[in-house]
Short mmCIF file of C-alpha atoms and ligand atoms in Angstrom, two decimals:
data_model
loop_
_atom_site.label_atom_id
_atom_site.label_comp_id
_atom_site.label_asym_id
_atom_site.label_seq_id
_atom_site.Cartn_x
_atom_site.Cartn_y
_atom_site.Cartn_z
CA MET A 1 13.83 7.66 29.20
CA ALA A 2 16.28 6.10 26.77
CA PHE A 3 18.74 7.82 24.43
CA ILE A 4 18.30 6.07 21.07
CA THR A 5 20.40 6.50 17.92
CA TRP A 6 19.39 5.53 14.37
CA LYS A 7 22.23 5.35 11.82
CA THR A 8 21.61 5.45 8.09
CA LYS A 9 23.80 4.00 5.36
CA ASP A 10 25.00 7.40 4.19
CA GLY A 11 26.42 8.08 7.64
CA ASN A 12 23.65 10.24 9.08
CA GLU A 13 22.72 9.83 12.70
CA ILE A 14 19.53 10.74 14.46
CA SER A 15 19.63 10.63 18.25
CA VAL A 16 16.77 11.40 20.59
CA ASP A 17 15.57 10.79 24.12
CA VAL A 18 12.58 8.50 23.93
CA LYS A 19 9.97 8.40 26.66
CA ASP A 20 9.59 5.04 28.43
CA GLY A 21 6.76 2.97 27.04
CA LEU A 22 6.85 4.33 23.50
CA ASN A 23 7.79 1.81 20.86
CA LEU A 24 10.75 2.60 18.64
CA MET A 25 8.69 2.69 15.43
CA GLU A 26 6.68 5.56 16.92
CA ALA A 27 9.86 7.23 18.08
CA ALA A 28 11.43 6.87 14.63
CA THR A 29 8.49 8.23 12.64
CA ALA A 30 8.12 11.15 15.03
CA ASN A 31 11.75 12.06 14.48
CA ASN A 32 12.00 11.80 10.71
CA VAL A 33 14.06 8.65 10.62
CA PRO A 34 14.02 7.68 6.93
CA GLN A 35 12.59 4.35 5.69
CA ILE A 36 10.59 3.64 8.85
CA GLU A 37 6.92 3.87 7.85
CA GLY A 38 4.97 2.00 10.52
CA GLU A 39 1.98 1.58 8.23
CA CYS A 40 0.04 -0.80 10.45
CA GLY A 41 0.51 1.35 13.53
CA GLY A 42 2.53 -1.29 15.33
CA CYS A 43 0.24 -4.31 15.14
CA LEU A 44 2.69 -6.63 13.39
CA SER A 45 1.05 -6.65 9.99
CA CYS A 46 3.29 -4.56 7.73
CA ALA A 47 7.00 -5.05 8.47
CA THR A 48 7.65 -1.42 7.44
CA CYS A 49 9.41 -0.69 10.74
CA HIS A 50 12.38 -2.98 10.12
CA VAL A 51 15.72 -2.13 11.78
CA PHE A 52 19.04 -3.81 12.41
CA VAL A 53 20.10 -3.80 16.04
CA ASP A 54 23.72 -3.10 16.93
CA ASP A 55 25.11 -6.50 17.95
CA GLN A 56 26.09 -5.27 21.41
CA TRP A 57 22.45 -4.50 22.12
CA LEU A 58 20.83 -7.61 20.73
CA GLU A 59 20.34 -9.30 24.05
CA LYS A 60 18.93 -6.24 25.81
CA THR A 61 16.30 -5.64 23.14
CA GLY A 62 14.76 -8.99 24.05
CA GLU A 63 13.43 -12.06 22.30
CA VAL A 64 11.78 -12.07 18.90
CA ASP A 65 8.39 -13.74 19.33
CA GLU A 66 6.84 -16.09 16.81
CA ILE A 67 4.67 -13.55 15.01
CA GLU A 68 7.47 -11.04 14.70
CA ASP A 69 9.78 -13.80 13.49
CA THR A 70 7.35 -14.66 10.71
CA MET A 71 6.68 -11.04 9.78
CA LEU A 72 10.43 -10.52 9.43
CA GLU A 73 10.12 -12.73 6.33
CA MET A 74 8.30 -9.85 4.64
CA THR A 75 10.74 -7.00 5.04
CA ASP A 76 11.73 -4.93 1.98
CA VAL A 77 15.42 -5.31 2.74
CA GLU A 78 16.27 -8.93 3.49
CA ARG A 79 16.46 -9.86 7.15
CA GLN A 80 19.72 -10.48 8.94
CA HIS A 81 20.61 -12.12 12.25
CA ASN A 82 20.08 -8.76 13.99
CA SER A 83 16.77 -7.78 12.33
CA ARG A 84 13.89 -6.53 14.45
CA LEU A 85 10.52 -4.91 13.85
CA SER A 86 11.00 -1.76 15.84
CA CYS A 87 7.34 -1.44 16.83
CA GLN A 88 8.07 -4.40 19.11
CA ILE A 89 10.95 -2.72 20.96
CA ILE A 90 9.65 -0.61 23.83
CA ALA A 91 11.75 2.23 25.23
CA ALA A 92 12.95 1.60 28.78
CA PRO A 93 15.90 2.77 30.88
CA ASP A 94 17.95 -0.34 30.13
CA LEU A 95 17.93 0.58 26.42
CA ASP A 96 19.65 3.91 27.13
CA GLY A 97 22.34 4.25 24.46
CA LEU A 98 20.81 1.76 22.00
CA VAL A 99 22.04 2.01 18.41
CA LEU A 100 19.88 0.91 15.47
CA PHE A 101 20.75 0.76 11.78
CA VAL A 102 18.17 1.70 9.18
CA PRO A 103 17.93 -0.82 6.34
CA GLU A 104 18.03 0.87 2.95
CA PRO A 105 17.17 -0.71 -0.38
CA GLU A 106 20.16 -0.97 -2.75
CA MET B 1 -11.27 2.95 22.00
CA SER B 2 -9.91 0.44 24.48
CA GLY B 3 -8.21 3.37 26.24
CA GLU B 4 -4.84 1.66 25.89
CA LEU B 5 -3.17 4.49 23.97
CA GLU B 6 -3.06 8.17 24.86
CA ARG B 7 -4.52 10.53 22.28
CA GLU B 8 -1.19 11.81 20.93
CA ARG B 9 -0.10 8.27 20.12
CA LEU B 10 -3.01 7.79 17.71
CA PHE B 11 -1.73 10.14 15.02
CA ILE B 12 0.10 8.73 12.02
CA ARG B 13 2.68 11.51 12.40
CA PRO B 14 2.90 14.15 15.14
CA GLU B 15 2.07 17.71 14.16
CA GLN B 16 5.62 19.01 14.16
CA TRP B 17 6.65 16.29 11.70
CA TYR B 18 4.93 18.17 8.88
CA SER B 19 6.77 21.44 9.40
CA ASN B 20 10.06 19.53 9.74
CA GLN B 21 9.36 18.15 6.27
CA GLY B 22 8.61 21.60 4.86
CA ILE B 23 4.89 20.85 4.60
CA SER B 24 2.48 23.67 5.45
CA THR B 25 -0.69 22.57 7.17
CA LEU B 26 -4.05 24.21 7.72
CA PHE B 27 -5.97 22.26 10.32
CA SER B 28 -9.64 22.80 11.15
CA THR B 29 -10.13 24.23 7.68
CA ARG B 30 -12.80 22.82 5.43
CA VAL B 31 -12.50 23.22 1.69
CA GLU B 32 -15.82 24.45 0.34
CA ALA B 33 -15.23 24.33 -3.39
CA ILE B 34 -12.76 23.73 -6.17
CA TYR B 35 -12.57 26.03 -9.19
CA PRO B 36 -10.71 23.94 -11.76
CA ALA B 37 -10.72 26.66 -14.46
CA GLU B 38 -9.02 29.12 -12.09
CA LYS B 39 -7.01 26.34 -10.41
CA GLN B 40 -8.10 27.49 -7.00
CA VAL B 41 -9.78 26.04 -3.95
CA ILE B 42 -11.92 28.07 -1.57
CA THR B 43 -11.98 27.38 2.16
CA GLU B 44 -15.01 27.79 4.37
CA SER B 45 -13.55 30.99 5.77
CA GLY B 46 -13.45 32.36 2.22
CA ASP B 47 -9.71 32.12 1.56
CA ASN B 48 -8.57 31.31 -1.97
CA ILE B 49 -5.67 28.92 -2.37
CA ALA B 50 -4.07 28.54 -5.80
CA TYR B 51 -2.66 25.23 -6.98
CA GLU B 52 -0.71 23.81 -9.87
CA LYS B 53 -1.63 20.25 -8.99
CA LEU B 54 -4.34 19.27 -6.54
CA LEU B 55 -4.65 16.00 -4.62
CA LEU B 56 -8.01 15.04 -3.11
CA CYS B 57 -7.80 12.71 -0.08
CA THR B 58 -11.23 13.35 1.35
CA GLY B 59 -11.77 9.82 2.67
CA SER B 60 -15.15 8.26 3.30
CA SER B 61 -17.99 8.74 5.77
CA PRO B 62 -19.93 6.11 7.66
CA HIS B 63 -23.55 5.52 6.70
CA THR B 64 -26.01 6.56 9.37
CA LEU B 65 -29.59 5.41 9.93
CA PRO B 66 -32.44 7.85 9.22
CA ALA B 67 -33.94 9.97 11.98
CA GLU B 68 -37.38 8.49 11.27
CA ILE B 69 -36.28 5.17 12.73
CA GLY B 70 -34.31 6.76 15.56
CA GLY B 71 -30.93 6.99 13.86
CA LYS B 72 -30.27 10.44 15.34
CA LEU B 73 -31.23 9.68 18.93
CA LYS B 74 -28.82 10.34 21.77
CA GLY B 75 -26.80 7.24 22.49
CA VAL B 76 -26.60 6.17 18.83
CA TYR B 77 -22.99 6.37 17.63
CA ILE B 78 -20.91 5.94 14.51
CA LEU B 79 -17.18 5.29 14.44
CA ARG B 80 -14.78 7.13 12.19
CA SER B 81 -12.78 9.82 13.92
CA ILE B 82 -11.07 10.30 17.27
CA ALA B 83 -13.98 12.60 18.16
CA ASP B 84 -16.39 9.69 17.59
CA VAL B 85 -14.32 7.52 19.92
CA GLU B 86 -14.13 10.24 22.55
CA ALA B 87 -17.88 10.72 22.41
CA MET B 88 -18.62 7.04 22.88
CA GLN B 89 -15.88 6.04 25.30
CA PRO B 90 -17.43 7.43 28.52
CA GLU B 91 -20.39 5.13 27.84
CA PHE B 92 -18.19 2.04 27.65
CA GLN B 93 -18.77 0.83 31.19
CA ALA B 94 -18.96 -2.71 32.46
CA GLY B 95 -22.48 -4.11 32.63
CA ARG B 96 -24.03 -1.73 30.10
CA LYS B 97 -25.84 -3.10 27.09
CA LEU B 98 -24.29 -2.27 23.73
CA LEU B 99 -26.26 -3.00 20.58
CA ILE B 100 -24.21 -3.09 17.39
CA ILE B 101 -25.89 -2.73 14.02
CA GLY B 102 -23.72 -4.38 11.38
CA GLY B 103 -21.41 -7.39 11.56
CA GLY B 104 -18.53 -5.99 9.52
CA TYR B 105 -15.02 -5.24 10.76
CA ILE B 106 -16.00 -2.09 12.62
CA GLY B 107 -18.90 -3.75 14.41
CA LEU B 108 -16.90 -6.83 15.30
CA GLU B 109 -13.80 -4.99 16.47
CA THR B 110 -15.99 -2.78 18.63
CA ALA B 111 -17.72 -5.86 20.02
CA ALA B 112 -14.35 -7.31 21.01
CA VAL B 113 -13.26 -4.13 22.81
CA ALA B 114 -16.62 -3.83 24.55
CA ARG B 115 -16.52 -7.42 25.80
CA LYS B 116 -13.03 -6.88 27.17
CA LEU B 117 -14.40 -3.92 29.12
CA GLY B 118 -17.30 -6.00 30.42
CA LEU B 119 -20.24 -4.66 28.40
CA LYS B 120 -23.06 -6.93 27.25
CA VAL B 121 -23.00 -7.03 23.47
CA ILE B 122 -25.51 -7.94 20.78
CA VAL B 123 -24.54 -7.75 17.10
CA LEU B 124 -27.33 -7.59 14.51
CA GLU B 125 -26.45 -8.53 10.94
CA MET B 126 -29.03 -8.16 8.20
CA ALA B 127 -27.23 -10.49 5.76
CA LYS B 128 -27.10 -14.26 6.15
CA ARG B 129 -23.73 -14.07 7.83
CA ILE B 130 -21.32 -11.60 9.38
CA LEU B 131 -18.51 -10.35 7.09
CA GLN B 132 -20.56 -11.55 4.11
CA ARG B 133 -19.49 -8.65 1.89
CA VAL B 134 -15.78 -9.09 2.48
CA ALA B 135 -15.02 -12.72 3.30
CA ALA B 136 -15.81 -16.35 2.58
CA ARG B 137 -18.16 -18.45 4.68
CA GLU B 138 -15.26 -20.17 6.47
CA THR B 139 -13.89 -16.84 7.67
CA SER B 140 -17.33 -15.74 8.84
CA ASP B 141 -17.74 -19.05 10.67
CA PHE B 142 -14.41 -18.57 12.42
CA PHE B 143 -15.31 -15.09 13.67
CA ARG B 144 -18.86 -16.04 14.68
CA GLN B 145 -17.40 -18.81 16.81
CA LEU B 146 -14.74 -16.49 18.22
CA HIS B 147 -17.27 -13.86 19.27
CA ARG B 148 -19.75 -16.35 20.67
CA SER B 149 -17.02 -17.92 22.77
CA HIS B 150 -16.43 -14.44 24.21
CA GLY B 151 -20.09 -14.07 25.06
CA VAL B 152 -21.28 -11.87 22.18
CA ASP B 153 -24.85 -12.51 21.04
CA ILE B 154 -24.51 -12.57 17.24
CA ARG B 155 -27.78 -12.59 15.28
CA GLU B 156 -27.57 -12.96 11.53
CA SER B 157 -30.39 -12.60 8.97
CA THR B 158 -31.82 -10.18 11.49
CA GLN B 159 -33.22 -6.83 10.58
CA MET B 160 -33.85 -3.94 12.89
CA THR B 161 -36.87 -1.80 12.06
CA ARG B 162 -36.49 1.07 14.50
CA PHE B 163 -34.85 2.24 17.69
CA THR B 164 -36.99 2.83 20.75
CA GLU B 165 -36.39 5.78 23.02
CA GLN B 166 -37.00 7.33 26.34
CA ALA B 167 -36.77 11.13 26.66
CA GLY B 168 -34.83 11.43 23.40
CA ARG B 169 -32.31 8.78 24.29
CA VAL B 170 -32.13 5.35 22.69
CA ASN B 171 -33.19 2.53 25.00
CA GLY B 172 -33.55 -0.37 22.61
CA ALA B 173 -34.55 -1.59 19.18
CA GLU B 174 -37.41 -3.39 17.52
CA LEU B 175 -36.69 -6.21 15.10
CA ALA B 176 -38.58 -7.15 11.95
CA SER B 177 -39.71 -10.27 13.83
CA GLY B 178 -41.41 -8.03 16.37
CA GLU B 179 -38.93 -8.86 19.10
CA LYS B 180 -37.75 -5.99 21.30
CA LEU B 181 -34.18 -5.62 22.49
CA GLU B 182 -32.94 -3.39 25.29
CA ALA B 183 -29.87 -1.23 24.81
CA ASP B 184 -28.04 1.46 26.75
CA LEU B 185 -26.12 2.53 23.69
CA VAL B 186 -25.91 1.67 20.00
CA LEU B 187 -23.10 1.60 17.46
CA VAL B 188 -24.08 1.74 13.79
CA GLY B 189 -21.37 0.12 11.65
CA ILE B 190 -23.03 -0.46 8.31
CA GLY B 191 -20.39 0.62 5.82
CA GLY B 192 -19.46 3.93 4.33
CA THR B 193 -19.68 6.15 1.35
CA PRO B 194 -16.85 8.00 -0.44
CA ASN B 195 -16.65 11.76 0.13
CA THR B 196 -17.09 12.89 -3.46
CA SER B 197 -19.16 16.06 -3.16
CA LEU B 198 -16.22 18.43 -3.75
CA ALA B 199 -15.16 16.41 -6.75
CA GLU B 200 -18.63 16.15 -8.20
CA GLN B 201 -19.24 19.84 -7.86
CA ALA B 202 -15.92 20.45 -9.65
CA GLY B 203 -17.19 18.32 -12.53
CA LEU B 204 -14.82 15.35 -11.99
CA ASP B 205 -16.00 11.91 -13.09
CA CYS B 206 -17.27 9.92 -10.13
CA GLU B 207 -18.38 6.31 -10.03
CA ASN B 208 -18.61 4.83 -6.55
CA GLY B 209 -15.81 7.24 -5.65
CA ILE B 210 -13.72 9.75 -7.54
CA ALA B 211 -12.78 7.85 -10.68
CA VAL B 212 -9.00 7.73 -11.14
CA ASN B 213 -6.71 6.08 -13.67
CA GLU B 214 -3.63 3.94 -12.93
CA THR B 215 -1.65 7.04 -11.92
CA CYS B 216 -4.42 8.23 -9.58
CA GLN B 217 -5.26 11.07 -11.95
CA THR B 218 -8.90 12.15 -12.09
CA SER B 219 -10.75 13.22 -15.24
CA ASN B 220 -9.07 16.63 -14.78
CA PRO B 221 -5.34 16.19 -15.57
CA ASP B 222 -4.25 18.60 -12.81
CA ILE B 223 -6.30 16.92 -10.10
CA TYR B 224 -5.34 13.62 -8.48
CA ALA B 225 -7.11 11.63 -5.79
CA ALA B 226 -6.02 8.92 -3.34
CA GLY B 227 -7.43 6.72 -0.61
CA ASP B 228 -10.97 5.82 0.46
CA CYS B 229 -12.52 8.48 -1.81
CA THR B 230 -11.27 6.93 -5.07
CA SER B 231 -12.38 4.16 -7.35
CA PHE B 232 -9.95 2.51 -9.76
CA VAL B 233 -9.85 -0.35 -12.23
CA ARG B 234 -8.40 -3.70 -11.18
CA ASN B 235 -8.72 -6.77 -13.37
CA GLY B 236 -11.18 -5.02 -15.63
CA GLN B 237 -13.47 -3.98 -12.80
CA ARG B 238 -13.86 -0.58 -11.12
CA ILE B 239 -13.42 -1.05 -7.38
CA ARG B 240 -13.07 1.03 -4.23
CA LEU B 241 -11.08 0.04 -1.16
CA GLU B 242 -11.17 1.35 2.38
CA SER B 243 -7.82 0.40 3.78
CA VAL B 244 -4.65 1.91 5.17
CA GLN B 245 -2.64 0.06 2.53
CA ASN B 246 -4.59 1.59 -0.33
CA ALA B 247 -4.52 5.10 1.14
CA ALA B 248 -0.78 4.94 1.84
CA ASP B 249 0.21 3.30 -1.44
CA GLN B 250 -1.93 5.58 -3.61
CA GLY B 251 -0.62 8.64 -1.76
CA ASN B 252 2.91 7.44 -2.25
CA LEU B 253 2.24 6.79 -5.93
CA VAL B 254 0.90 10.30 -6.56
CA ALA B 255 4.00 11.82 -4.97
CA ARG B 256 6.19 9.79 -7.31
CA VAL B 257 4.08 10.61 -10.35
CA LEU B 258 4.27 14.32 -9.57
CA ALA B 259 8.03 13.99 -9.12
CA GLY B 260 8.19 12.78 -12.70
CA GLU B 261 8.49 9.03 -12.22
CA GLN B 262 6.81 6.67 -14.67
CA VAL B 263 4.86 4.49 -12.26
CA SER B 264 1.38 3.03 -12.11
CA TYR B 265 -0.72 1.62 -9.29
CA GLN B 266 -0.06 -2.10 -8.99
CA ALA B 267 0.31 -2.53 -5.21
CA LEU B 268 -1.04 -5.75 -3.73
CA PRO B 269 -3.82 -4.96 -1.26
CA TRP B 270 -3.42 -6.09 2.35
CA PHE B 271 -5.48 -5.57 5.47
CA TRP B 272 -5.57 -6.58 9.09
CA SER B 273 -8.09 -6.77 11.89
CA ASP B 274 -7.30 -7.56 15.52
CA GLN B 275 -10.18 -8.97 17.57
CA TYR B 276 -9.51 -10.25 21.10
CA ASP B 277 -6.24 -12.16 20.77
CA CYS B 278 -7.00 -13.11 17.18
CA LYS B 279 -5.00 -11.57 14.39
CA LEU B 280 -6.67 -11.63 10.98
CA GLN B 281 -4.34 -10.70 8.15
CA ILE B 282 -5.46 -10.54 4.55
CA ALA B 283 -3.36 -10.39 1.40
CA GLY B 284 -4.75 -9.89 -2.10
CA LEU B 285 -8.31 -9.17 -3.19
CA ASN B 286 -10.95 -11.88 -3.16
CA ILE B 287 -13.36 -10.12 -5.55
CA GLY B 288 -14.95 -12.63 -7.90
CA TYR B 289 -13.64 -15.75 -6.16
CA ASP B 290 -15.22 -19.04 -7.23
CA GLN B 291 -13.46 -21.43 -4.87
CA THR B 292 -11.92 -21.40 -1.41
CA VAL B 293 -9.40 -23.79 0.10
CA ARG B 294 -8.91 -24.15 3.83
CA ARG B 295 -5.46 -24.80 5.16
CA ALA B 296 -5.23 -26.03 8.72
CA GLY B 297 -3.12 -23.83 10.96
CA SER B 298 -0.14 -24.63 13.08
CA LYS B 299 -2.28 -24.27 16.24
CA PRO B 300 -5.85 -25.26 17.10
CA ASP B 301 -7.13 -21.69 16.84
CA SER B 302 -5.35 -20.88 13.60
CA GLN B 303 -6.16 -21.46 9.94
CA SER B 304 -6.03 -19.80 6.57
CA ILE B 305 -8.57 -19.52 3.77
CA TRP B 306 -7.23 -19.23 0.23
CA TYR B 307 -9.32 -17.73 -2.56
CA TYR B 308 -9.18 -18.88 -6.16
CA ARG B 309 -10.74 -17.44 -9.28
CA GLU B 310 -10.62 -19.64 -12.35
CA ASN B 311 -7.91 -21.71 -10.66
CA ARG B 312 -5.74 -18.68 -10.04
CA LEU B 313 -4.86 -17.78 -6.47
CA ILE B 314 -6.09 -14.24 -5.70
CA ALA B 315 -6.22 -13.77 -1.92
CA VAL B 316 -5.72 -15.29 1.52
CA ASP B 317 -7.34 -14.69 4.92
CA ALA B 318 -4.92 -15.76 7.64
CA MET B 319 -6.28 -16.21 11.14
CA ASN B 320 -3.57 -16.41 13.80
CA GLU B 321 -1.38 -17.69 11.02
CA PRO B 322 1.10 -14.95 10.06
CA MET B 323 3.13 -17.40 7.98
CA ALA B 324 0.16 -17.90 5.63
CA TYR B 325 -0.19 -14.14 5.33
CA ALA B 326 3.51 -13.48 4.80
CA MET B 327 3.92 -16.24 2.25
CA GLY B 328 0.54 -15.46 0.66
CA ARG B 329 1.69 -11.89 0.07
CA LYS B 330 4.84 -13.16 -1.57
CA ILE B 331 3.14 -15.85 -3.66
CA ILE B 332 0.31 -13.64 -4.89
CA GLY B 333 2.60 -10.65 -5.30
CA ALA B 334 4.88 -12.71 -7.52
CA GLY B 335 1.91 -13.80 -9.64
CA LEU B 336 2.37 -17.49 -8.75
CA HIS B 337 -0.54 -19.93 -8.69
CA PRO B 338 0.11 -22.99 -6.52
CA SER B 339 -2.52 -25.68 -6.88
CA GLN B 340 -5.40 -26.07 -4.46
CA ALA B 341 -3.97 -29.43 -3.42
CA GLN B 342 -0.63 -27.91 -2.49
CA ILE B 343 -2.27 -25.19 -0.42
CA ALA B 344 -4.61 -27.60 1.36
CA ASP B 345 -1.77 -29.93 2.36
CA PRO B 346 -0.33 -28.77 5.69
CA ASN B 347 2.80 -30.81 4.98
CA VAL B 348 3.65 -28.60 2.02
CA ASP B 349 5.91 -25.84 3.32
CA LEU B 350 4.48 -22.53 2.10
CA LYS B 351 7.99 -21.17 1.75
CA SER B 352 8.67 -23.78 -0.91
CA LEU B 353 5.84 -22.30 -3.00
CA VAL B 354 7.40 -18.85 -3.18
CA ASN B 355 10.17 -19.79 -5.62
C1 FAD C 1 -12.86 2.24 13.17
C2 FAD C 1 -12.05 1.99 11.93
C3 FAD C 1 -11.15 0.94 11.91
C4 FAD C 1 -10.36 0.70 10.79
N1 FAD C 1 -9.48 -0.34 10.82
C5 FAD C 1 -8.68 -0.56 9.75
C6 FAD C 1 -7.70 -1.61 9.77
O1 FAD C 1 -7.59 -2.36 10.75
N2 FAD C 1 -6.91 -1.79 8.67
C7 FAD C 1 -7.02 -0.99 7.57
O2 FAD C 1 -6.28 -1.18 6.61
N3 FAD C 1 -7.95 0.01 7.52
C8 FAD C 1 -8.77 0.24 8.58
N4 FAD C 1 -9.70 1.26 8.53
C9 FAD C 1 -9.83 2.06 7.29
C10 FAD C 1 -8.79 3.15 7.22
O3 FAD C 1 -8.82 3.92 8.40
C11 FAD C 1 -9.09 4.06 6.02
O4 FAD C 1 -9.07 3.27 4.85
C12 FAD C 1 -8.04 5.17 5.86
O5 FAD C 1 -8.06 6.02 6.97
C13 FAD C 1 -8.31 5.98 4.61
O6 FAD C 1 -7.44 7.08 4.54
P1 FAD C 1 -7.83 8.34 3.70
O7 FAD C 1 -6.68 9.28 3.83
O8 FAD C 1 -8.29 7.95 2.35
O9 FAD C 1 -9.13 8.96 4.40
P2 FAD C 1 -9.36 9.49 5.88
O10 FAD C 1 -8.43 8.87 6.83
O11 FAD C 1 -10.81 9.37 6.09
O12 FAD C 1 -8.97 11.03 5.79
C14 FAD C 1 -9.76 11.95 5.06
C15 FAD C 1 -9.58 13.32 5.67
O13 FAD C 1 -10.09 14.31 4.80
C16 FAD C 1 -10.77 15.29 5.56
N5 FAD C 1 -11.73 15.98 4.68
C17 FAD C 1 -12.81 15.45 4.04
N6 FAD C 1 -13.44 16.41 3.32
C18 FAD C 1 -12.75 17.57 3.50
C19 FAD C 1 -12.92 18.92 3.02
N7 FAD C 1 -13.91 19.27 2.21
N8 FAD C 1 -12.01 19.85 3.41
C20 FAD C 1 -10.97 19.51 4.24
N9 FAD C 1 -10.78 18.27 4.72
C21 FAD C 1 -11.66 17.30 4.36
C22 FAD C 1 -11.41 14.49 6.67
O14 FAD C 1 -11.69 15.33 7.77
C23 FAD C 1 -10.33 13.47 6.99
O15 FAD C 1 -9.43 13.92 7.96
C24 FAD C 1 -10.50 1.53 9.64
C25 FAD C 1 -11.40 2.59 9.66
C26 FAD C 1 -12.18 2.82 10.78
C27 FAD C 1 -13.17 3.96 10.77
S1 FES C 2 4.60 -1.03 12.36
FE1 FES C 2 3.72 -2.61 11.20
S2 FES C 2 4.87 -4.32 11.84
FE2 FES C 2 5.78 -2.72 12.98
#
């Protein structure tokens, strides 16, 4: 179990306990987090699950692999140093407390 | 199908999501008829539901083979719904012989899963090559090679005439050549047909799908349609797509239209197919292509095929080459037309073609 928080630009926060093994795109869509669509179901073909990871958590969320790195070129909101595709982040106890920011188009 | 995901993880949104959004749902309820004059639909249990605007998202159904040639025998499956998967999955056991009719995406993806689970797999394709309807020769060649290297017996230009049976259960097939094949189970993946019967009976124009305009409106101004069941005009031609992209983007468009926005359907099609460890990603639509250009990939097992029509770039198939897909989406989406020579040259950075 991991307690995950998504923060939106307008200051809203959504926090939920996510079961180990679920990816954070699934967790977001199940909990009405805005902007996260997950159109390809998590197979790294759509980039509609883009999030920014709180800097403190960057290391714990793991490495960005080559495919994800390339797919991050396709996000609606331009990528930043802390961009991830959330379908590639899997809930686990060491992510308890993780904070993610939801990118929103201007 | 591979058994990797539990059932509840297969839904696009969990059930409670809809009520959280203020959306009422009626599951397990078939709509029997639409009465456009009364602006009502009737469910199979006889309930009338009134509407101001109606959106049809009835999807498509897989073709089946006729009973006369054994298409309805036990052990002959189609693949569309979770129920189809659940029916077939207990039969997916190592060592069993799976015969797949049709070398399209569904047949090939099923072949890949079955090989991983240790089944023996034969794929029969009636056309000259697998994926003939949807992809260029180079893409077909890539996937034929991929499947053969994983031990799938792929037979093209091969027609099946009938299934053979024992006690009502399929046990093989006979080919036009007279050859007999053994099978413990069969998957028929030979394409699908749009579910238009409700629309037809309501008098809506249908032409290989429910005909919609650029706002997804049908021939009745109060009825819209989206997804696999629709046909729409692109580049002067009426087409129908079966893809998640099209279903999601058309659905999204209708919501915006009904909310009063002035928008029309322009979205660039994209598609993916995962087979073994190979990721195929497609951007654009290759309909009417007259030339293809192969671009070598960054790794031995990767490449991309770029489709041109009258010297204009229209689509790309990227195999284990997400950069080609990502940049292809940007280039085609921006209406740019890099030359064939630029695309074919692996030293040209695709990113430099986006601007
Ligand atoms: C095995 C398989 C693999 C696929 N892989 C991919 C892929 O990798 N990438 C991709 O982009 N696409 C893929 N697709 C295609 C994709 O699933 C479809 O394009 C998409 O689901 C279409 O969505 P839709 O909403 O139009 O129709 P559907 O998802 O078919 O939904 C239609 C719904 O309408 C219901 N319905 C029909 N008639 C009635 C009625 N009279 N009353 C009430 N309800 C009714 C049906 O029960 C169904 O639930 C795949 C399809 C299959 C079968
Ligand atoms: S859900 Fe499509 S890339 Fe993450």
